[in-house]
């Protein structure tokens, strides 16, 4: 039997990090079993069926390393409406489903409890199809449904506790529970790997598989992802969109490595491992059952390590979207014509060891491409003390007299200025740094001056002096 897994997102306008994790888990499972990864877009909700949202899913998958053309699909659930209806009709024809015209209010009025499930009122009324009548699945009265789940063992659900659930609306269209099962059957899915929140659906879906005469798949329900307060990640409260992480400058390799570490660890005392090791060692059976904490601080630290491990040219290339802007990343504050790739290449290694996300590159190098450095008033106030004018004058004179414009002699020159003023280098440096870069923190100062060049450095010292 060939393993066939699927990732079945519903378009929502953004790609949830939990979805990325499920997609990767399916991807790895397929790779480990020489199987097939199928992408199915569950687009039956017409309001959500927007081409740009579907494109967003495909490009998010590309970004995370599941590239178009390397998997089967995308299939579109909306194209299988006839199969869904046929399955509903068959279940009705075989007495496994019945029509029901109860409203929610009717059910609540009968039980007196607003939280109650459906009470089976229409089970034996033999209603035919018609306006306002939904089709319900007749769940067994006794016995239990045992689900085989790679992560959770064999969760068992008593059938008498399962309500007769709706499988098709009064207009004949199938609901998620049925459409999802019919598609999995049509697509020959053998393993359903998905988020834990679908576990309550699983006994119902397994009953549908059985009623339709097909051996159910093996399931794997992967624990939810939570924030630092142990709350399930929510798009209203937490940053959950993969696109947001991408646009901030997380590297896809760091992101996918981190996502796989949620509830799992490779062998040995290590967390950052090549993807080939993840693919070889990851076992759904080993994934922890408890909710997994999505630790953004740790992800950032991870990303910093991935950034530092890049070869210099790859790092410079990876920064390009932030240096030029894209459809989703704002253009940098300098005019496009001011950007000089050679100047950037000279400064990039200084930044590579300092940034944790690529988007931070802009603030580190803007002094090289802006006509004038940014005006950061807090930095200015902090650095420009009473002695600032004297220090700037002395620095200007010392630098101007320096025959070789490289970091070391510039540093020696400023050290001498400091000595004349009875100051350590750090204190002498501060006004010079703010005059030249606009900020109190940044790349190593003397290397920055070397890249900026004599003329611009001296002009900025003069301009700052005039502003004091
Ligand atoms: N469209 C469903 C979702 O996005 C798929 C559930 C499943 O994987 O079965 O949650």
mmCIF file of C-alpha atoms and ligand atoms in Angstrom, residues 6-10 40 42 176 180 184 192-195 197-198 205, ligand 1:
data_model
loop_
_atom_site.group_PDB
_atom_site.id
_atom_site.type_symbol
_atom_site.label_atom_id
_atom_site.label_comp_id
_atom_site.label_asym_id
_atom_site.label_seq_id
_atom_site.Cartn_x
_atom_site.Cartn_y
_atom_site.Cartn_z
ATOM 1 C CA UNK A 6 -2.710 15.217 2.449
ATOM 2 C CA UNK A 7 -2.624 18.763 3.667
ATOM 3 C CA UNK A 8 -6.100 20.243 3.400
ATOM 4 C CA UNK A 9 -6.163 23.930 4.324
ATOM 5 C CA UNK A 10 -9.222 26.118 4.062
ATOM 6 C CA UNK A 40 -6.252 19.859 -1.301
ATOM 7 C CA UNK A 42 -10.946 23.099 1.077
ATOM 8 C CA UNK A 176 -17.203 19.733 6.186
ATOM 9 C CA UNK A 180 -13.581 15.994 3.922
ATOM 10 C CA UNK A 184 -9.981 11.654 1.393
ATOM 11 C CA UNK A 192 -4.731 11.823 8.086
ATOM 12 C CA UNK A 193 -2.227 13.946 9.982
ATOM 13 C CA UNK A 194 -3.844 17.112 11.315
ATOM 14 C CA UNK A 195 -4.318 19.366 14.329
ATOM 15 C CA UNK A 197 -8.717 20.380 17.338
ATOM 16 C CA UNK A 198 -10.157 17.933 14.790
ATOM 17 C CA UNK A 205 -15.688 10.795 10.303
HETATM 18 N N1 LIG B 1 -9.883 22.265 6.068
HETATM 19 C C1 LIG B 1 -9.670 21.700 7.377
HETATM 20 C C2 LIG B 1 -8.861 22.676 8.208
HETATM 21 O O1 LIG B 1 -8.220 23.551 7.641
HETATM 22 C C3 LIG B 1 -8.942 20.392 7.221
HETATM 23 C C4 LIG B 1 -9.042 19.468 8.352
HETATM 24 C C5 LIG B 1 -8.326 18.177 8.067
HETATM 25 O O2 LIG B 1 -7.105 18.223 7.900
HETATM 26 O O3 LIG B 1 -8.986 17.169 7.987
HETATM 27 O O4 LIG B 1 -8.888 22.634 9.416
#
